[in-house]
């Protein structure tokens, strides 16, 4: 059984015991979390597609860690102007372990 959920403006295909990395979610490591935005459920040949969400379906998870992504460098240079700028960015991320999928 797997589901397609939406969080942080992105969609993820998840199944039980999967670990996914999503945009920052509030909470500490070990806390339970519920994803109510379930776009699709599939259990063998039984497939439910929401319009836009599957009614009554939820995906349960547990926060494993709050982490940060790799450093991304944004370097801008304007030639012959003696002008340049270097900026770095690290995105805050949350590692979530999916514990279960509940259908309606």
PDB file of N, CA and C in Angstrom:
ATOM      1  N   UNK A   1       0.844  -1.178   0.000  1.00  0.00           N
ATOM      2  CA  UNK A   1       0.000   0.000   0.000  1.00  0.00           C
ATOM      3  C   UNK A   1       0.885   1.236   0.000  1.00  0.00           C
ATOM      4  N   UNK A   2       0.538   2.192  -0.853  1.00  0.00           N
ATOM      5  CA  UNK A   2       1.269   3.454  -0.851  1.00  0.00           C
ATOM      6  C   UNK A   2       0.299   4.603  -1.060  1.00  0.00           C
ATOM      7  N   UNK A   3       0.796   5.806  -0.787  1.00  0.00           N
ATOM      8  CA  UNK A   3      -0.025   7.001  -0.926  1.00  0.00           C
ATOM      9  C   UNK A   3       0.819   8.110  -1.530  1.00  0.00           C
ATOM     10  N   UNK A   4       0.148   9.096  -2.092  1.00  0.00           N
ATOM     11  CA  UNK A   4       0.801  10.311  -2.576  1.00  0.00           C
ATOM     12  C   UNK A   4       0.282  11.443  -1.708  1.00  0.00           C
ATOM     13  N   UNK A   5       1.224  12.113  -1.014  1.00  0.00           N
ATOM     14  CA  UNK A   5       0.845  13.209  -0.125  1.00  0.00           C
ATOM     15  C   UNK A   5       1.431  14.515  -0.623  1.00  0.00           C
ATOM     16  N   UNK A   6       0.871  15.608  -0.121  1.00  0.00           N
ATOM     17  CA  UNK A   6       1.374  16.924  -0.482  1.00  0.00           C
ATOM     18  C   UNK A   6       1.750  17.660   0.799  1.00  0.00           C
ATOM     19  N   UNK A   7       2.989  18.162   0.857  1.00  0.00           N
ATOM     20  CA  UNK A   7       3.440  18.974   1.977  1.00  0.00           C
ATOM     21  C   UNK A   7       4.551  19.887   1.493  1.00  0.00           C
ATOM     22  N   UNK A   8       4.538  21.095   1.955  1.00  0.00           N
ATOM     23  CA  UNK A   8       5.563  22.057   1.562  1.00  0.00           C
ATOM     24  C   UNK A   8       5.535  22.401   0.089  1.00  0.00           C
ATOM     25  N   UNK A   9       4.368  22.275  -0.549  1.00  0.00           N
ATOM     26  CA  UNK A   9       4.254  22.596  -1.963  1.00  0.00           C
ATOM     27  C   UNK A   9       4.781  21.529  -2.899  1.00  0.00           C
ATOM     28  N   UNK A  10       5.145  20.370  -2.364  1.00  0.00           N
ATOM     29  CA  UNK A  10       5.663  19.278  -3.189  1.00  0.00           C
ATOM     30  C   UNK A  10       4.860  18.009  -2.916  1.00  0.00           C
ATOM     31  N   UNK A  11       4.944  17.050  -3.823  1.00  0.00           N
ATOM     32  CA  UNK A  11       4.236  15.792  -3.673  1.00  0.00           C
ATOM     33  C   UNK A  11       5.240  14.666  -3.468  1.00  0.00           C
ATOM     34  N   UNK A  12       4.886  13.714  -2.590  1.00  0.00           N
ATOM     35  CA  UNK A  12       5.767  12.605  -2.251  1.00  0.00           C
ATOM     36  C   UNK A  12       4.982  11.302  -2.307  1.00  0.00           C
ATOM     37  N   UNK A  13       5.600  10.274  -2.888  1.00  0.00           N
ATOM     38  CA  UNK A  13       5.025   8.928  -2.895  1.00  0.00           C
ATOM     39  C   UNK A  13       5.602   8.216  -1.678  1.00  0.00           C
ATOM     40  N   UNK A  14       4.733   7.780  -0.760  1.00  0.00           N
ATOM     41  CA  UNK A  14       5.198   7.207   0.495  1.00  0.00           C
ATOM     42  C   UNK A  14       4.531   5.871   0.755  1.00  0.00           C
ATOM     43  N   UNK A  15       5.238   5.039   1.485  1.00  0.00           N
ATOM     44  CA  UNK A  15       4.719   3.766   1.975  1.00  0.00           C
ATOM     45  C   UNK A  15       5.177   3.631   3.425  1.00  0.00           C
ATOM     46  N   UNK A  16       4.661   2.633   4.121  1.00  0.00           N
ATOM     47  CA  UNK A  16       5.033   2.430   5.516  1.00  0.00           C
ATOM     48  C   UNK A  16       6.544   2.203   5.640  1.00  0.00           C
ATOM     49  N   UNK A  17       7.146   2.774   6.675  1.00  0.00           N
ATOM     50  CA  UNK A  17       8.577   2.678   7.009  1.00  0.00           C
ATOM     51  C   UNK A  17       9.488   3.428   6.046  1.00  0.00           C
ATOM     52  N   UNK A  18       8.945   4.261   5.172  1.00  0.00           N
ATOM     53  CA  UNK A  18       9.770   5.115   4.311  1.00  0.00           C
ATOM     54  C   UNK A  18      10.257   6.319   5.108  1.00  0.00           C
ATOM     55  N   UNK A  19      11.449   6.805   4.769  1.00  0.00           N
ATOM     56  CA  UNK A  19      11.957   8.056   5.333  1.00  0.00           C
ATOM     57  C   UNK A  19      12.014   9.077   4.207  1.00  0.00           C
ATOM     58  N   UNK A  20      11.370  10.218   4.414  1.00  0.00           N
ATOM     59  CA  UNK A  20      11.368  11.264   3.408  1.00  0.00           C
ATOM     60  C   UNK A  20      11.923  12.541   4.010  1.00  0.00           C
ATOM     61  N   UNK A  21      12.472  13.387   3.159  1.00  0.00           N
ATOM     62  CA  UNK A  21      13.016  14.675   3.575  1.00  0.00           C
ATOM     63  C   UNK A  21      12.108  15.747   2.997  1.00  0.00           C
ATOM     64  N   UNK A  22      11.469  16.521   3.881  1.00  0.00           N
ATOM     65  CA  UNK A  22      10.497  17.532   3.470  1.00  0.00           C
ATOM     66  C   UNK A  22      10.934  18.896   3.989  1.00  0.00           C
ATOM     67  N   UNK A  23      10.239  19.940   3.511  1.00  0.00           N
ATOM     68  CA  UNK A  23      10.495  21.277   4.031  1.00  0.00           C
ATOM     69  C   UNK A  23      10.176  21.303   5.522  1.00  0.00           C
ATOM     70  N   UNK A  24      10.701  22.275   6.220  1.00  0.00           N
ATOM     71  CA  UNK A  24      10.610  22.329   7.676  1.00  0.00           C
ATOM     72  C   UNK A  24       9.177  22.194   8.187  1.00  0.00           C
ATOM     73  N   UNK A  25       9.001  21.291   9.150  1.00  0.00           N
ATOM     74  CA  UNK A  25       7.742  21.123   9.857  1.00  0.00           C
ATOM     75  C   UNK A  25       7.994  21.408  11.338  1.00  0.00           C
ATOM     76  N   UNK A  26       7.026  21.994  12.005  1.00  0.00           N
ATOM     77  CA  UNK A  26       7.183  22.310  13.421  1.00  0.00           C
ATOM     78  C   UNK A  26       7.198  21.028  14.236  1.00  0.00           C
ATOM     79  N   UNK A  27       8.081  20.951  15.217  1.00  0.00           N
ATOM     80  CA  UNK A  27       8.141  19.793  16.097  1.00  0.00           C
ATOM     81  C   UNK A  27       9.562  19.341  16.347  1.00  0.00           C
ATOM     82  N   UNK A  28       9.713  18.571  17.407  1.00  0.00           N
ATOM     83  CA  UNK A  28      11.012  18.023  17.783  1.00  0.00           C
ATOM     84  C   UNK A  28      11.108  16.566  17.338  1.00  0.00           C
ATOM     85  N   UNK A  29      12.314  16.022  17.384  1.00  0.00           N
ATOM     86  CA  UNK A  29      12.524  14.627  17.018  1.00  0.00           C
ATOM     87  C   UNK A  29      11.723  13.727  17.957  1.00  0.00           C
ATOM     88  N   UNK A  30      11.036  12.750  17.379  1.00  0.00           N
ATOM     89  CA  UNK A  30      10.225  11.822  18.151  1.00  0.00           C
ATOM     90  C   UNK A  30       8.745  12.165  18.184  1.00  0.00           C
ATOM     91  N   UNK A  31       8.374  13.369  17.776  1.00  0.00           N
ATOM     92  CA  UNK A  31       6.961  13.758  17.784  1.00  0.00           C
ATOM     93  C   UNK A  31       6.217  13.118  16.616  1.00  0.00           C
ATOM     94  N   UNK A  32       4.937  12.835  16.847  1.00  0.00           N
ATOM     95  CA  UNK A  32       4.069  12.269  15.804  1.00  0.00           C
ATOM     96  C   UNK A  32       3.516  13.407  14.954  1.00  0.00           C
ATOM     97  N   UNK A  33       3.284  13.109  13.681  1.00  0.00           N
ATOM     98  CA  UNK A  33       2.755  14.105  12.748  1.00  0.00           C
ATOM     99  C   UNK A  33       1.757  13.416  11.832  1.00  0.00           C
ATOM    100  N   UNK A  34       0.744  14.184  11.391  1.00  0.00           N
ATOM    101  CA  UNK A  34      -0.291  13.640  10.524  1.00  0.00           C
ATOM    102  C   UNK A  34      -0.367  14.469   9.256  1.00  0.00           C
ATOM    103  N   UNK A  35      -0.360  13.792   8.120  1.00  0.00           N
ATOM    104  CA  UNK A  35      -0.515  14.446   6.825  1.00  0.00           C
ATOM    105  C   UNK A  35      -1.943  14.188   6.356  1.00  0.00           C
ATOM    106  N   UNK A  36      -2.749  15.247   6.250  1.00  0.00           N
ATOM    107  CA  UNK A  36      -4.148  15.104   5.850  1.00  0.00           C
ATOM    108  C   UNK A  36      -4.335  15.319   4.343  1.00  0.00           C
ATOM    109  N   UNK A  37      -3.339  15.910   3.677  1.00  0.00           N
ATOM    110  CA  UNK A  37      -3.439  16.171   2.237  1.00  0.00           C
ATOM    111  C   UNK A  37      -2.996  14.936   1.452  1.00  0.00           C
ATOM    112  N   UNK A  38      -3.878  13.951   1.356  1.00  0.00           N
ATOM    113  CA  UNK A  38      -3.598  12.710   0.631  1.00  0.00           C
ATOM    114  C   UNK A  38      -4.240  12.826  -0.746  1.00  0.00           C
ATOM    115  N   UNK A  39      -3.420  12.794  -1.785  1.00  0.00           N
ATOM    116  CA  UNK A  39      -3.906  12.960  -3.149  1.00  0.00           C
ATOM    117  C   UNK A  39      -4.312  11.644  -3.802  1.00  0.00           C
ATOM    118  N   UNK A  40      -3.687  10.527  -3.364  1.00  0.00           N
ATOM    119  CA  UNK A  40      -3.975   9.231  -3.972  1.00  0.00           C
ATOM    120  C   UNK A  40      -3.641   8.116  -3.002  1.00  0.00           C
ATOM    121  N   UNK A  41      -4.439   7.062  -3.018  1.00  0.00           N
ATOM    122  CA  UNK A  41      -4.170   5.850  -2.257  1.00  0.00           C
ATOM    123  C   UNK A  41      -4.179   4.672  -3.205  1.00  0.00           C
ATOM    124  N   UNK A  42      -3.242   3.758  -3.018  1.00  0.00           N
ATOM    125  CA  UNK A  42      -3.197   2.555  -3.847  1.00  0.00           C
ATOM    126  C   UNK A  42      -2.923   1.353  -2.961  1.00  0.00           C
ATOM    127  N   UNK A  43      -3.779   0.336  -3.087  1.00  0.00           N
ATOM    128  CA  UNK A  43      -3.615  -0.902  -2.336  1.00  0.00           C
ATOM    129  C   UNK A  43      -3.875  -2.054  -3.303  1.00  0.00           C
ATOM    130  N   UNK A  44      -2.802  -2.481  -3.957  1.00  0.00           N
ATOM    131  CA  UNK A  44      -2.952  -3.519  -4.974  1.00  0.00           C
ATOM    132  C   UNK A  44      -3.675  -2.967  -6.189  1.00  0.00           C
ATOM    133  N   UNK A  45      -4.816  -3.582  -6.549  1.00  0.00           N
ATOM    134  CA  UNK A  45      -5.593  -3.108  -7.691  1.00  0.00           C
ATOM    135  C   UNK A  45      -6.595  -2.027  -7.311  1.00  0.00           C
ATOM    136  N   UNK A  46      -6.773  -1.802  -6.006  1.00  0.00           N
ATOM    137  CA  UNK A  46      -7.716  -0.792  -5.524  1.00  0.00           C
ATOM    138  C   UNK A  46      -7.010   0.565  -5.459  1.00  0.00           C
ATOM    139  N   UNK A  47      -7.371   1.461  -6.374  1.00  0.00           N
ATOM    140  CA  UNK A  47      -6.742   2.777  -6.438  1.00  0.00           C
ATOM    141  C   UNK A  47      -7.803   3.839  -6.235  1.00  0.00           C
ATOM    142  N   UNK A  48      -7.536   4.755  -5.295  1.00  0.00           N
ATOM    143  CA  UNK A  48      -8.433   5.885  -5.048  1.00  0.00           C
ATOM    144  C   UNK A  48      -7.698   7.172  -5.382  1.00  0.00           C
ATOM    145  N   UNK A  49      -8.250   7.947  -6.286  1.00  0.00           N
ATOM    146  CA  UNK A  49      -7.661   9.231  -6.669  1.00  0.00           C
ATOM    147  C   UNK A  49      -8.592  10.317  -6.179  1.00  0.00           C
ATOM    148  N   UNK A  50      -8.040  11.269  -5.427  1.00  0.00           N
ATOM    149  CA  UNK A  50      -8.851  12.346  -4.885  1.00  0.00           C
ATOM    150  C   UNK A  50      -9.131  13.418  -5.906  1.00  0.00           C
ATOM    151  N   UNK A  51     -10.163  14.227  -5.568  1.00  0.00           N
ATOM    152  CA  UNK A  51     -10.498  15.340  -6.446  1.00  0.00           C
ATOM    153  C   UNK A  51     -10.738  16.584  -5.603  1.00  0.00           C
ATOM    154  N   UNK A  52      -9.775  17.261  -5.048  1.00  0.00           N
ATOM    155  CA  UNK A  52      -8.346  17.003  -5.162  1.00  0.00           C
ATOM    156  C   UNK A  52      -7.792  16.078  -4.081  1.00  0.00           C
ATOM    157  N   UNK A  53      -8.542  15.860  -2.960  1.00  0.00           N
ATOM    158  CA  UNK A  53      -8.026  15.027  -1.873  1.00  0.00           C
ATOM    159  C   UNK A  53      -8.907  13.803  -1.682  1.00  0.00           C
ATOM    160  N   UNK A  54      -8.296  12.734  -1.169  1.00  0.00           N
ATOM    161  CA  UNK A  54      -9.047  11.531  -0.833  1.00  0.00           C
ATOM    162  C   UNK A  54      -9.711  11.773   0.516  1.00  0.00           C
ATOM    163  N   UNK A  55     -11.035  11.686   0.562  1.00  0.00           N
ATOM    164  CA  UNK A  55     -11.785  12.000   1.779  1.00  0.00           C
ATOM    165  C   UNK A  55     -11.497  10.987   2.880  1.00  0.00           C
ATOM    166  N   UNK A  56     -11.156  11.478   4.055  1.00  0.00           N
ATOM    167  CA  UNK A  56     -10.960  10.620   5.221  1.00  0.00           C
ATOM    168  C   UNK A  56      -9.629   9.907   5.295  1.00  0.00           C
ATOM    169  N   UNK A  57      -8.764  10.074   4.329  1.00  0.00           N
ATOM    170  CA  UNK A  57      -7.478   9.377   4.334  1.00  0.00           C
ATOM    171  C   UNK A  57      -6.418  10.242   5.023  1.00  0.00           C
ATOM    172  N   UNK A  58      -5.576   9.604   5.816  1.00  0.00           N
ATOM    173  CA  UNK A  58      -4.469  10.297   6.471  1.00  0.00           C
ATOM    174  C   UNK A  58      -3.224   9.428   6.417  1.00  0.00           C
ATOM    175  N   UNK A  59      -2.082  10.088   6.493  1.00  0.00           N
ATOM    176  CA  UNK A  59      -0.797   9.394   6.560  1.00  0.00           C
ATOM    177  C   UNK A  59      -0.137   9.810   7.870  1.00  0.00           C
ATOM    178  N   UNK A  60       0.286   8.830   8.648  1.00  0.00           N
ATOM    179  CA  UNK A  60       0.898   9.087   9.944  1.00  0.00           C
ATOM    180  C   UNK A  60       2.406   8.982   9.836  1.00  0.00           C
ATOM    181  N   UNK A  61       3.095   9.859  10.543  1.00  0.00           N
ATOM    182  CA  UNK A  61       4.553   9.848  10.510  1.00  0.00           C
ATOM    183  C   UNK A  61       5.142  10.265  11.832  1.00  0.00           C
ATOM    184  N   UNK A  62       6.450  10.136  11.910  1.00  0.00           N
ATOM    185  CA  UNK A  62       7.191  10.512  13.109  1.00  0.00           C
ATOM    186  C   UNK A  62       8.415  11.311  12.674  1.00  0.00           C
ATOM    187  N   UNK A  63       8.644  12.435  13.335  1.00  0.00           N
ATOM    188  CA  UNK A  63       9.804  13.257  13.001  1.00  0.00           C
ATOM    189  C   UNK A  63      11.059  12.565  13.506  1.00  0.00           C
ATOM    190  N   UNK A  64      12.000  12.327  12.608  1.00  0.00           N
ATOM    191  CA  UNK A  64      13.261  11.678  12.963  1.00  0.00           C
ATOM    192  C   UNK A  64      14.286  12.732  13.374  1.00  0.00           C
ATOM    193  N   UNK A  65      14.404  13.807  12.574  1.00  0.00           N
ATOM    194  CA  UNK A  65      15.404  14.845  12.860  1.00  0.00           C
ATOM    195  C   UNK A  65      15.047  16.131  12.138  1.00  0.00           C
ATOM    196  N   UNK A  66      15.532  17.217  12.685  1.00  0.00           N
ATOM    197  CA  UNK A  66      15.495  18.510  12.004  1.00  0.00           C
ATOM    198  C   UNK A  66      16.904  18.706  11.444  1.00  0.00           C
ATOM    199  N   UNK A  67      17.025  18.907  10.152  1.00  0.00           N
ATOM    200  CA  UNK A  67      18.337  18.948   9.507  1.00  0.00           C
ATOM    201  C   UNK A  67      18.425  20.166   8.598  1.00  0.00           C
ATOM    202  N   UNK A  68      19.574  20.321   7.965  1.00  0.00           N
ATOM    203  CA  UNK A  68      19.784  21.384   6.989  1.00  0.00           C
ATOM    204  C   UNK A  68      20.356  20.775   5.719  1.00  0.00           C
ATOM    205  N   UNK A  69      19.953  21.338   4.597  1.00  0.00           N
ATOM    206  CA  UNK A  69      20.400  20.848   3.299  1.00  0.00           C
ATOM    207  C   UNK A  69      21.819  21.281   3.000  1.00  0.00           C
ATOM    208  N   UNK A  70      22.317  20.907   1.838  1.00  0.00           N
ATOM    209  CA  UNK A  70      23.670  21.302   1.442  1.00  0.00           C
ATOM    210  C   UNK A  70      23.746  22.801   1.161  1.00  0.00           C
ATOM    211  N   UNK A  71      24.941  23.358   1.278  1.00  0.00           N
ATOM    212  CA  UNK A  71      25.118  24.781   1.036  1.00  0.00           C
ATOM    213  C   UNK A  71      25.066  25.062  -0.464  1.00  0.00           C
ATOM    214  N   UNK A  72      24.287  26.075  -0.815  1.00  0.00           N
ATOM    215  CA  UNK A  72      24.151  26.497  -2.195  1.00  0.00           C
ATOM    216  C   UNK A  72      24.744  27.888  -2.300  1.00  0.00           C
ATOM    217  N   UNK A  73      25.646  28.088  -3.243  1.00  0.00           N
ATOM    218  CA  UNK A  73      26.310  29.375  -3.424  1.00  0.00           C
ATOM    219  C   UNK A  73      25.657  30.122  -4.592  1.00  0.00           C
ATOM    220  N   UNK A  74      25.267  31.355  -4.346  1.00  0.00           N
ATOM    221  CA  UNK A  74      24.744  32.222  -5.410  1.00  0.00           C
ATOM    222  C   UNK A  74      25.799  33.301  -5.642  1.00  0.00           C
ATOM    223  N   UNK A  75      26.515  33.216  -6.754  1.00  0.00           N
ATOM    224  CA  UNK A  75      27.582  34.161  -7.067  1.00  0.00           C
ATOM    225  C   UNK A  75      27.187  34.977  -8.279  1.00  0.00           C
ATOM    226  N   UNK A  76      27.204  36.289  -8.117  1.00  0.00           N
ATOM    227  CA  UNK A  76      26.857  37.183  -9.225  1.00  0.00           C
ATOM    228  C   UNK A  76      28.036  38.105  -9.480  1.00  0.00           C
ATOM    229  N   UNK A  77      28.395  38.278 -10.741  1.00  0.00           N
ATOM    230  CA  UNK A  77      29.498  39.152 -11.122  1.00  0.00           C
ATOM    231  C   UNK A  77      29.083  39.965 -12.333  1.00  0.00           C
ATOM    232  N   UNK A  78      29.325  41.234 -12.244  1.00  0.00           N
ATOM    233  CA  UNK A  78      29.062  42.111 -13.381  1.00  0.00           C
ATOM    234  C   UNK A  78      30.412  42.490 -13.966  1.00  0.00           C
ATOM    235  N   UNK A  79      30.679  42.028 -15.167  1.00  0.00           N
ATOM    236  CA  UNK A  79      31.997  42.214 -15.739  1.00  0.00           C
ATOM    237  C   UNK A  79      32.287  43.691 -16.009  1.00  0.00           C
ATOM    238  N   UNK A  80      33.524  44.036 -15.837  1.00  0.00           N
ATOM    239  CA  UNK A  80      34.049  45.378 -16.061  1.00  0.00           C
ATOM    240  C   UNK A  80      33.436  46.439 -15.141  1.00  0.00           C
ATOM    241  N   UNK A  81      32.713  46.031 -14.115  1.00  0.00           N
ATOM    242  CA  UNK A  81      32.086  46.998 -13.217  1.00  0.00           C
ATOM    243  C   UNK A  81      32.691  46.954 -11.813  1.00  0.00           C
ATOM    244  N   UNK A  82      33.619  46.037 -11.596  1.00  0.00           N
ATOM    245  CA  UNK A  82      34.209  45.830 -10.269  1.00  0.00           C
ATOM    246  C   UNK A  82      33.111  45.567  -9.241  1.00  0.00           C
ATOM    247  N   UNK A  83      32.149  44.730  -9.629  1.00  0.00           N
ATOM    248  CA  UNK A  83      31.013  44.441  -8.773  1.00  0.00           C
ATOM    249  C   UNK A  83      30.782  42.935  -8.742  1.00  0.00           C
ATOM    250  N   UNK A  84      30.735  42.388  -7.554  1.00  0.00           N
ATOM    251  CA  UNK A  84      30.424  40.968  -7.406  1.00  0.00           C
ATOM    252  C   UNK A  84      29.783  40.738  -6.041  1.00  0.00           C
ATOM    253  N   UNK A  85      29.003  39.660  -5.966  1.00  0.00           N
ATOM    254  CA  UNK A  85      28.334  39.334  -4.720  1.00  0.00           C
ATOM    255  C   UNK A  85      28.299  37.826  -4.564  1.00  0.00           C
ATOM    256  N   UNK A  86      28.616  37.338  -3.378  1.00  0.00           N
ATOM    257  CA  UNK A  86      28.603  35.910  -3.080  1.00  0.00           C
ATOM    258  C   UNK A  86      27.734  35.699  -1.850  1.00  0.00           C
ATOM    259  N   UNK A  87      26.686  34.901  -2.045  1.00  0.00           N
ATOM    260  CA  UNK A  87      25.774  34.620  -0.952  1.00  0.00           C
ATOM    261  C   UNK A  87      25.607  33.112  -0.832  1.00  0.00           C
ATOM    262  N   UNK A  88      25.519  32.626   0.384  1.00  0.00           N
ATOM    263  CA  UNK A  88      25.301  31.209   0.636  1.00  0.00           C
ATOM    264  C   UNK A  88      23.939  30.980   1.268  1.00  0.00           C
ATOM    265  N   UNK A  89      23.399  29.782   1.082  1.00  0.00           N
ATOM    266  CA  UNK A  89      22.093  29.450   1.645  1.00  0.00           C
ATOM    267  C   UNK A  89      22.046  27.965   1.974  1.00  0.00           C
ATOM    268  N   UNK A  90      21.484  27.646   3.136  1.00  0.00           N
ATOM    269  CA  UNK A  90      21.207  26.258   3.509  1.00  0.00           C
ATOM    270  C   UNK A  90      19.750  26.160   3.913  1.00  0.00           C
ATOM    271  N   UNK A  91      18.997  25.292   3.246  1.00  0.00           N
ATOM    272  CA  UNK A  91      17.564  25.149   3.504  1.00  0.00           C
ATOM    273  C   UNK A  91      17.338  24.299   4.751  1.00  0.00           C
ATOM    274  N   UNK A  92      16.399  24.722   5.603  1.00  0.00           N
ATOM    275  CA  UNK A  92      16.005  23.924   6.758  1.00  0.00           C
ATOM    276  C   UNK A  92      15.092  22.798   6.293  1.00  0.00           C
ATOM    277  N   UNK A  93      15.362  21.583   6.735  1.00  0.00           N
ATOM    278  CA  UNK A  93      14.618  20.398   6.305  1.00  0.00           C
ATOM    279  C   UNK A  93      14.198  19.572   7.515  1.00  0.00           C
ATOM    280  N   UNK A  94      13.226  18.709   7.318  1.00  0.00           N
ATOM    281  CA  UNK A  94      12.776  17.787   8.344  1.00  0.00           C
ATOM    282  C   UNK A  94      12.791  16.375   7.772  1.00  0.00           C
ATOM    283  N   UNK A  95      13.369  15.436   8.512  1.00  0.00           N
ATOM    284  CA  UNK A  95      13.381  14.027   8.116  1.00  0.00           C
ATOM    285  C   UNK A  95      12.215  13.351   8.824  1.00  0.00           C
ATOM    286  N   UNK A  96      11.323  12.719   8.048  1.00  0.00           N
ATOM    287  CA  UNK A  96      10.113  12.106   8.583  1.00  0.00           C
ATOM    288  C   UNK A  96      10.094  10.632   8.201  1.00  0.00           C
ATOM    289  N   UNK A  97       9.759   9.769   9.187  1.00  0.00           N
ATOM    290  CA  UNK A  97       9.572   8.336   8.923  1.00  0.00           C
ATOM    291  C   UNK A  97       8.059   8.080   8.900  1.00  0.00           C
ATOM    292  N   UNK A  98       7.578   7.497   7.822  1.00  0.00           N
ATOM    293  CA  UNK A  98       6.154   7.190   7.688  1.00  0.00           C
ATOM    294  C   UNK A  98       5.845   5.938   8.497  1.00  0.00           C
ATOM    295  N   UNK A  99       4.882   6.041   9.430  1.00  0.00           N
ATOM    296  CA  UNK A  99       4.551   4.910  10.288  1.00  0.00           C
ATOM    297  C   UNK A  99       3.312   4.149   9.841  1.00  0.00           C
ATOM    298  N   UNK A 100       2.419   4.833   9.121  1.00  0.00           N
ATOM    299  CA  UNK A 100       1.221   4.133   8.667  1.00  0.00           C
ATOM    300  C   UNK A 100       0.368   4.964   7.734  1.00  0.00           C
ATOM    301  N   UNK A 101      -0.503   4.266   7.012  1.00  0.00           N
ATOM    302  CA  UNK A 101      -1.442   4.916   6.097  1.00  0.00           C
ATOM    303  C   UNK A 101      -2.833   4.453   6.486  1.00  0.00           C
ATOM    304  N   UNK A 102      -3.733   5.412   6.728  1.00  0.00           N
ATOM    305  CA  UNK A 102      -5.102   5.094   7.112  1.00  0.00           C
ATOM    306  C   UNK A 102      -6.057   5.523   6.019  1.00  0.00           C
ATOM    307  N   UNK A 103      -6.830   4.575   5.510  1.00  0.00           N
ATOM    308  CA  UNK A 103      -7.839   4.880   4.499  1.00  0.00           C
ATOM    309  C   UNK A 103      -9.146   5.235   5.190  1.00  0.00           C
ATOM    310  N   UNK A 104     -10.070   5.777   4.430  1.00  0.00           N
ATOM    311  CA  UNK A 104     -11.378   6.178   5.012  1.00  0.00           C
ATOM    312  C   UNK A 104     -12.163   4.968   5.483  1.00  0.00           C
TER     313      UNK A 104
END
